[in-house]
PDB file of C-alpha atoms in Angstrom:
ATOM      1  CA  UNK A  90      12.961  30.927 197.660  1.00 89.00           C
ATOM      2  CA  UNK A  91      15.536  28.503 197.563  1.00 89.00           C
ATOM      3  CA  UNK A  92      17.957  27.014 200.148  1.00 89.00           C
ATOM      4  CA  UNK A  93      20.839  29.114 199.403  1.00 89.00           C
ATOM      5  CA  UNK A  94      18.776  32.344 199.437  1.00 90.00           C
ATOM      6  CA  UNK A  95      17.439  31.523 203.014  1.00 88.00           C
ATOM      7  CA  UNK A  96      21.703  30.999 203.757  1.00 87.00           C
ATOM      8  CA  UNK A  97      22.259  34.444 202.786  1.00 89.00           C
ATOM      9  CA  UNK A  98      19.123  35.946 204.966  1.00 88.00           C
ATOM     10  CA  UNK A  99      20.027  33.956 207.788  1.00 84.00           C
ATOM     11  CA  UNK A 100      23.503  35.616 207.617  1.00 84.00           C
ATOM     12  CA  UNK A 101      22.307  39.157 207.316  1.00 88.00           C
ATOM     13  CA  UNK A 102      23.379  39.518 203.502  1.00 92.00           C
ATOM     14  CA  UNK A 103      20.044  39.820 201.987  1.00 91.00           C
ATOM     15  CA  UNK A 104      16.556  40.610 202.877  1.00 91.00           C
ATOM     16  CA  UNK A 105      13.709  37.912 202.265  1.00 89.00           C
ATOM     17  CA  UNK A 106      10.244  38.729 200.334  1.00 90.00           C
ATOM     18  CA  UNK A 107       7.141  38.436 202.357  1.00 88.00           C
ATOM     19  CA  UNK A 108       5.935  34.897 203.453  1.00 84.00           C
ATOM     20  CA  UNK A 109       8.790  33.243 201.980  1.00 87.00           C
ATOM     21  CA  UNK A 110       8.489  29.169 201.322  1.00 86.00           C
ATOM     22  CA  UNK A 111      11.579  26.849 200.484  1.00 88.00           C
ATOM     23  CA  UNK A 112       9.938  23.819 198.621  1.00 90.00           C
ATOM     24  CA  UNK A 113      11.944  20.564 199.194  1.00 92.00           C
ATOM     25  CA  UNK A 114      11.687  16.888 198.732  1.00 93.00           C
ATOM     26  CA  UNK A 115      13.552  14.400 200.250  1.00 93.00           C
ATOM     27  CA  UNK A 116      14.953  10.710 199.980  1.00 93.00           C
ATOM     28  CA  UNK A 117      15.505  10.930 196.012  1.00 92.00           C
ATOM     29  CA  UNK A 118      11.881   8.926 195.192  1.00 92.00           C
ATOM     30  CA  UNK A 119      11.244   8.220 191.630  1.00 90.00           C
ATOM     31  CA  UNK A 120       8.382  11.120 192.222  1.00 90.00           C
ATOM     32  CA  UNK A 121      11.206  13.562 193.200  1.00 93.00           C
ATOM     33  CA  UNK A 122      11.447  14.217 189.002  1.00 94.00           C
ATOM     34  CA  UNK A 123       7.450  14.484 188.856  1.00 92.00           C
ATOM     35  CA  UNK A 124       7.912  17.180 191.943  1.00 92.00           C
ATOM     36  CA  UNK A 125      10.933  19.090 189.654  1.00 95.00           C
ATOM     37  CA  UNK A 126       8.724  19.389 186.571  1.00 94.00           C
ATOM     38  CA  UNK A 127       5.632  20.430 188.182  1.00 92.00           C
ATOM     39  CA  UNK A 128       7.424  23.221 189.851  1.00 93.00           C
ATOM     40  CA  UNK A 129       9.623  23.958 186.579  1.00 93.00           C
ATOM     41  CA  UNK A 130       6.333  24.620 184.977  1.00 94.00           C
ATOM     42  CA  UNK A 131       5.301  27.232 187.411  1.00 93.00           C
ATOM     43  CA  UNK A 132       8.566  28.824 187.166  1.00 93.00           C
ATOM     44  CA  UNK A 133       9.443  27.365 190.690  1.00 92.00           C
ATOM     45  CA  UNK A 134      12.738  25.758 191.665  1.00 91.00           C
ATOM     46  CA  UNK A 135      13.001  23.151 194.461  1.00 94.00           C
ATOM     47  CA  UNK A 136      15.666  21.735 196.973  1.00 96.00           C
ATOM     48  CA  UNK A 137      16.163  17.921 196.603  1.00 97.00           C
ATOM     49  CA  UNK A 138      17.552  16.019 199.639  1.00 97.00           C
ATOM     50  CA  UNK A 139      18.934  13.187 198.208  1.00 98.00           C
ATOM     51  CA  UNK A 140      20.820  10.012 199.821  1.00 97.00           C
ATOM     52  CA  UNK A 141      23.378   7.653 198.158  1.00 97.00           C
ATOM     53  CA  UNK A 142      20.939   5.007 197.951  1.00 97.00           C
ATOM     54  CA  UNK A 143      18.272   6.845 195.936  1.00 97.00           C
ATOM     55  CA  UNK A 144      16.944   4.982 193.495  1.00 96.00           C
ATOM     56  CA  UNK A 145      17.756   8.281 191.061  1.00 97.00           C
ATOM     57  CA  UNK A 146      20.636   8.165 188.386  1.00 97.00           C
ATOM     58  CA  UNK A 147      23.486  10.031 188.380  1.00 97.00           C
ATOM     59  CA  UNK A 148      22.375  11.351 185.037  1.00 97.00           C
ATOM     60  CA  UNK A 149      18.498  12.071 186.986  1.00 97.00           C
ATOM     61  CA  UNK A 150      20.064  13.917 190.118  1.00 97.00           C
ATOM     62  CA  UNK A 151      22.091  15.948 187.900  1.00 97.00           C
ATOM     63  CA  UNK A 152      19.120  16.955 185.717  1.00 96.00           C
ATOM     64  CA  UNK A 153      17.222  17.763 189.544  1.00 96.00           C
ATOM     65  CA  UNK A 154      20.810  20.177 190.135  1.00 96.00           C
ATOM     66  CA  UNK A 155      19.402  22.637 187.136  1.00 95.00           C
ATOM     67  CA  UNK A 156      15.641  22.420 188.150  1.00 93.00           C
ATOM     68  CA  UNK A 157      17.052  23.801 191.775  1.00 95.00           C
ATOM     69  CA  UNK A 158      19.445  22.822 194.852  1.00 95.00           C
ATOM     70  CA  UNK A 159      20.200  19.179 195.660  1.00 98.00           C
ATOM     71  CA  UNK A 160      21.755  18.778 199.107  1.00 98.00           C
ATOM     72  CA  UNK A 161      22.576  16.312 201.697  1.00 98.00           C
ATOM     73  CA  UNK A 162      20.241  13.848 203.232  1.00 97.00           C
ATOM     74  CA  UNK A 163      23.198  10.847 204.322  1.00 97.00           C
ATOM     75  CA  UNK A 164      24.453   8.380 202.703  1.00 98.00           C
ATOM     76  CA  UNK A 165      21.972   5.669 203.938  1.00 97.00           C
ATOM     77  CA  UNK A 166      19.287   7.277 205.047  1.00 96.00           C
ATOM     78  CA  UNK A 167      19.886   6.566 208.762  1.00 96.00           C
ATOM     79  CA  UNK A 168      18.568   8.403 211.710  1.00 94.00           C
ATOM     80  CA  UNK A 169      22.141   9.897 213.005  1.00 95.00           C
ATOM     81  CA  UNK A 170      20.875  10.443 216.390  1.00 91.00           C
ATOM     82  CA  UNK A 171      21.834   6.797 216.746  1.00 92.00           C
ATOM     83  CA  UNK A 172      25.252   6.605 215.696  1.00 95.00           C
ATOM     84  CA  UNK A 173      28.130   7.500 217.328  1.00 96.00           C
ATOM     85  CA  UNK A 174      30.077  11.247 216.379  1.00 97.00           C
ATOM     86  CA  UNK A 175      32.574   9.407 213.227  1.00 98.00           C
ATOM     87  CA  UNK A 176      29.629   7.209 212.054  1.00 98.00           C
ATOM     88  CA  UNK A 177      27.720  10.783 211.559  1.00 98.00           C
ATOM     89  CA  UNK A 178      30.614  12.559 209.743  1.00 98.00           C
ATOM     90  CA  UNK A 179      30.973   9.593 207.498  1.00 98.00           C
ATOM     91  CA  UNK A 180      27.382   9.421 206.825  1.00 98.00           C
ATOM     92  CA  UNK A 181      27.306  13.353 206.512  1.00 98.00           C
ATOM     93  CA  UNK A 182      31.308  14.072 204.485  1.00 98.00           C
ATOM     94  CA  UNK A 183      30.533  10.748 202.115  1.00 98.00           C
ATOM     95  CA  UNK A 184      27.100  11.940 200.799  1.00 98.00           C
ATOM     96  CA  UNK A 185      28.162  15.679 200.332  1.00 98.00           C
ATOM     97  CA  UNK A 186      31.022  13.618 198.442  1.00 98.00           C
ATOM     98  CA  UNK A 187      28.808  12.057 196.280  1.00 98.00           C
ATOM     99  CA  UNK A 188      26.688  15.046 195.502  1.00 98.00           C
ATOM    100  CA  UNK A 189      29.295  17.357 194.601  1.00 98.00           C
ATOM    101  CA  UNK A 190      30.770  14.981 192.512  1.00 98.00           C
ATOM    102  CA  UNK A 191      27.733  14.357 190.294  1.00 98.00           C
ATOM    103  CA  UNK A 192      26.203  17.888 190.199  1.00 98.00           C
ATOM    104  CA  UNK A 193      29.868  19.733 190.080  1.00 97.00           C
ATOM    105  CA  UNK A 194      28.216  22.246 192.529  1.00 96.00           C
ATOM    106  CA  UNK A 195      28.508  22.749 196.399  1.00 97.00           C
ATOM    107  CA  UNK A 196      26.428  21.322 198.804  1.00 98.00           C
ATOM    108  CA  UNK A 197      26.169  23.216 202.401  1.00 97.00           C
ATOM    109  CA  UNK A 198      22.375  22.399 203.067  1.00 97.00           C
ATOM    110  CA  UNK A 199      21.049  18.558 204.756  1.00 97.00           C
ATOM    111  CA  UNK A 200      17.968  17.453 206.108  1.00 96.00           C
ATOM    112  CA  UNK A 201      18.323  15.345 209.065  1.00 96.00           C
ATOM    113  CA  UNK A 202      16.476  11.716 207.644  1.00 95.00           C
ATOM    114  CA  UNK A 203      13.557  11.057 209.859  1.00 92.00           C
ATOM    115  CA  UNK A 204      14.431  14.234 211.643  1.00 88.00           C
ATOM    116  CA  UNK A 205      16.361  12.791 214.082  1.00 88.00           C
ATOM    117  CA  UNK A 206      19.439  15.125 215.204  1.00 91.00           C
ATOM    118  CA  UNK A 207      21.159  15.371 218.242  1.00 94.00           C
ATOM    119  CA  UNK A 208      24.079  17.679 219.759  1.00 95.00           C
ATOM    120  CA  UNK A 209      26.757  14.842 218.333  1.00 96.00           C
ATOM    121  CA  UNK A 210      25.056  15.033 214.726  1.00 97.00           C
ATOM    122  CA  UNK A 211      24.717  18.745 214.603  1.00 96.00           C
ATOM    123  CA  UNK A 212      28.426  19.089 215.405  1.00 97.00           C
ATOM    124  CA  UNK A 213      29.155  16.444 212.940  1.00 98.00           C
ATOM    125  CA  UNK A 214      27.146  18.274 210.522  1.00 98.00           C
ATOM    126  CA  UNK A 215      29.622  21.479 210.948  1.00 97.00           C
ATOM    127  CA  UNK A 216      32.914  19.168 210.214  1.00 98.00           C
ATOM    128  CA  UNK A 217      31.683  17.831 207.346  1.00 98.00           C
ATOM    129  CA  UNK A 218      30.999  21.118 206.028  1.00 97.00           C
ATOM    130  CA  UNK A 219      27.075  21.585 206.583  1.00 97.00           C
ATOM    131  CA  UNK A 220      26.327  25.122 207.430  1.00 95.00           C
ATOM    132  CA  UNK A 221      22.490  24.335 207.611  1.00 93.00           C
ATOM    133  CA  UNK A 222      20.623  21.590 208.310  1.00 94.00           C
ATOM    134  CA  UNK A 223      16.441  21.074 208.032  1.00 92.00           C
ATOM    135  CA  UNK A 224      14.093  19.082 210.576  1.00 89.00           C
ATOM    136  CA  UNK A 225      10.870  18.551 210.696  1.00 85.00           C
ATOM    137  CA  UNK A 226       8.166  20.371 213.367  1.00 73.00           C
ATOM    138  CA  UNK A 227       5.773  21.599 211.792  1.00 68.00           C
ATOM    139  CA  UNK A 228       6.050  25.519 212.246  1.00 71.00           C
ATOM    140  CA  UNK A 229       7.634  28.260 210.240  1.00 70.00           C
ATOM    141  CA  UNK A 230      11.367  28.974 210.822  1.00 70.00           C
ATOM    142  CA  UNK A 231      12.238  32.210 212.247  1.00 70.00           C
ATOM    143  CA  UNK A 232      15.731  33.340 211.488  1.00 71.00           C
ATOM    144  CA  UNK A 233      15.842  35.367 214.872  1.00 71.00           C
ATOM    145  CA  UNK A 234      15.376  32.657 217.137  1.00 64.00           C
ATOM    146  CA  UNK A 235      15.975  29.487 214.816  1.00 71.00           C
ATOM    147  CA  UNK A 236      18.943  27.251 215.219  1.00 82.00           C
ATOM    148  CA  UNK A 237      20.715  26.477 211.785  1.00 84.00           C
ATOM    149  CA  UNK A 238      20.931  22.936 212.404  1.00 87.00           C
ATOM    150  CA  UNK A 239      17.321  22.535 213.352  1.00 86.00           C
ATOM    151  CA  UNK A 240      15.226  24.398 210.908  1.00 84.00           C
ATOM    152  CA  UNK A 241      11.730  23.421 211.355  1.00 84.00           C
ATOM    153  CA  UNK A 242       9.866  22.633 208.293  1.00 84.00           C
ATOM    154  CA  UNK A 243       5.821  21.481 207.596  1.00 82.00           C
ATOM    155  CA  UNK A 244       5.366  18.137 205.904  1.00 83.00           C
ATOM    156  CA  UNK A 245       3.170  18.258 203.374  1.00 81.00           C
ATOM    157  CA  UNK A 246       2.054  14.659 202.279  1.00 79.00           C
ATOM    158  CA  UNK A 247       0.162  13.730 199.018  1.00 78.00           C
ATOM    159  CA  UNK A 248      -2.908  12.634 200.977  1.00 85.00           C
ATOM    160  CA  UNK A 249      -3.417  16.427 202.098  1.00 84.00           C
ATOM    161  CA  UNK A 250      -5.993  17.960 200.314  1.00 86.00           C
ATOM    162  CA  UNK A 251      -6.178  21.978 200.301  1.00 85.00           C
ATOM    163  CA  UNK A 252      -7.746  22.104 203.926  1.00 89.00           C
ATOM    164  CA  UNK A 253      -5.670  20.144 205.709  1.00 87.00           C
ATOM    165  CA  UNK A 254      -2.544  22.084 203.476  1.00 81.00           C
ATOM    166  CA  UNK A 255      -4.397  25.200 204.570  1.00 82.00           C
ATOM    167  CA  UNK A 256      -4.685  24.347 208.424  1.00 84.00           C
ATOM    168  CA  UNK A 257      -1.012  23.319 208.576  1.00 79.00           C
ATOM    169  CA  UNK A 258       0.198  26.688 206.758  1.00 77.00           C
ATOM    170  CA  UNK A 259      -2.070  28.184 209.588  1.00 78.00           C
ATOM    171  CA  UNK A 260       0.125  25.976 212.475  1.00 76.00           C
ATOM    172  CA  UNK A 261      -3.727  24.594 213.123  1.00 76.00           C
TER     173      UNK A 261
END
């Protein structure tokens, strides 16, 4: 499903299929294009997390905003736990900025870099327009008892081979 499908779920506006699964890619890595087109050729569409100093052109993150959602991930990639509440609105307002300039579309969604959030940075995350934000963990979200600021989500690394893929799906 994608990001903005989850949104409307999460707000009681639409039901989810069975065993739903957002795919999403952070940082804005040269592979991020290699992820979009082997999902475009499954009929899949992804959400990109992508920071101001991706190495991706304008042109390139634009072409990742018709493959699926590209969303906030900070301007520089900094773990906002560390900086004080204006730093994290900056880092938060300037990137959505950026994004929505580029791609012409809205950007609501962020995953916190490194998954590092605190109180401060969720409540910078609000006034700078975030209405959900994505953390790491390792489990499955649950909209009943999941905060919007901290949804959980499984890393999945390139090393992992279908068991240990298999065992994380499980929460083994």
């Amino acid at each position: 499903i994608s990001s903005r499908q989850f949104w409307r779920a999460a707000r009681g506006l639409a039901e989810l299929p069975p065993n739903p699964v957002i795919l999403t890619n952070d940082d804005g890595d040269p592979s991020t294009r290699k992820f979009a087109k082997i999902l475009g050729r499954y009929g899949l569409a992804g959400t990109y997390f992508v920071n101001n100093v991706s190495p991706l052109t304008r042109r390139q993150i634009r072409s990742l905003a018709q493959r699926g959602d590209v969303e906030a991930h900070t301007v520089s990639h900094v773990a906002l736990g560390g900086l004080d509440y204006e730093e994290q609105v900056a880092e938060i307002a300037e990137n959505r900025a950026y994004l929505e300039e580029i791609t012409g579309q809205p950007v609501r969604f962020l995953a916190w870099p490194y998954g590092a959030v605190n109180e401060s940075a969720s409540e910078a995350a609000a006034a700078a327009g975030i209405v959900v934000a994505f953390g790491l963990g390792a489990t499955a979200a649950d909209l009943d008892t999941t905060d919007l600021y901290e949804i959980p989500r499984m890393t999945i690394f390139v090393d992992d081979n279908l068991e240990t893929f298999a065992a994380k799906i499980r929460g083994e």
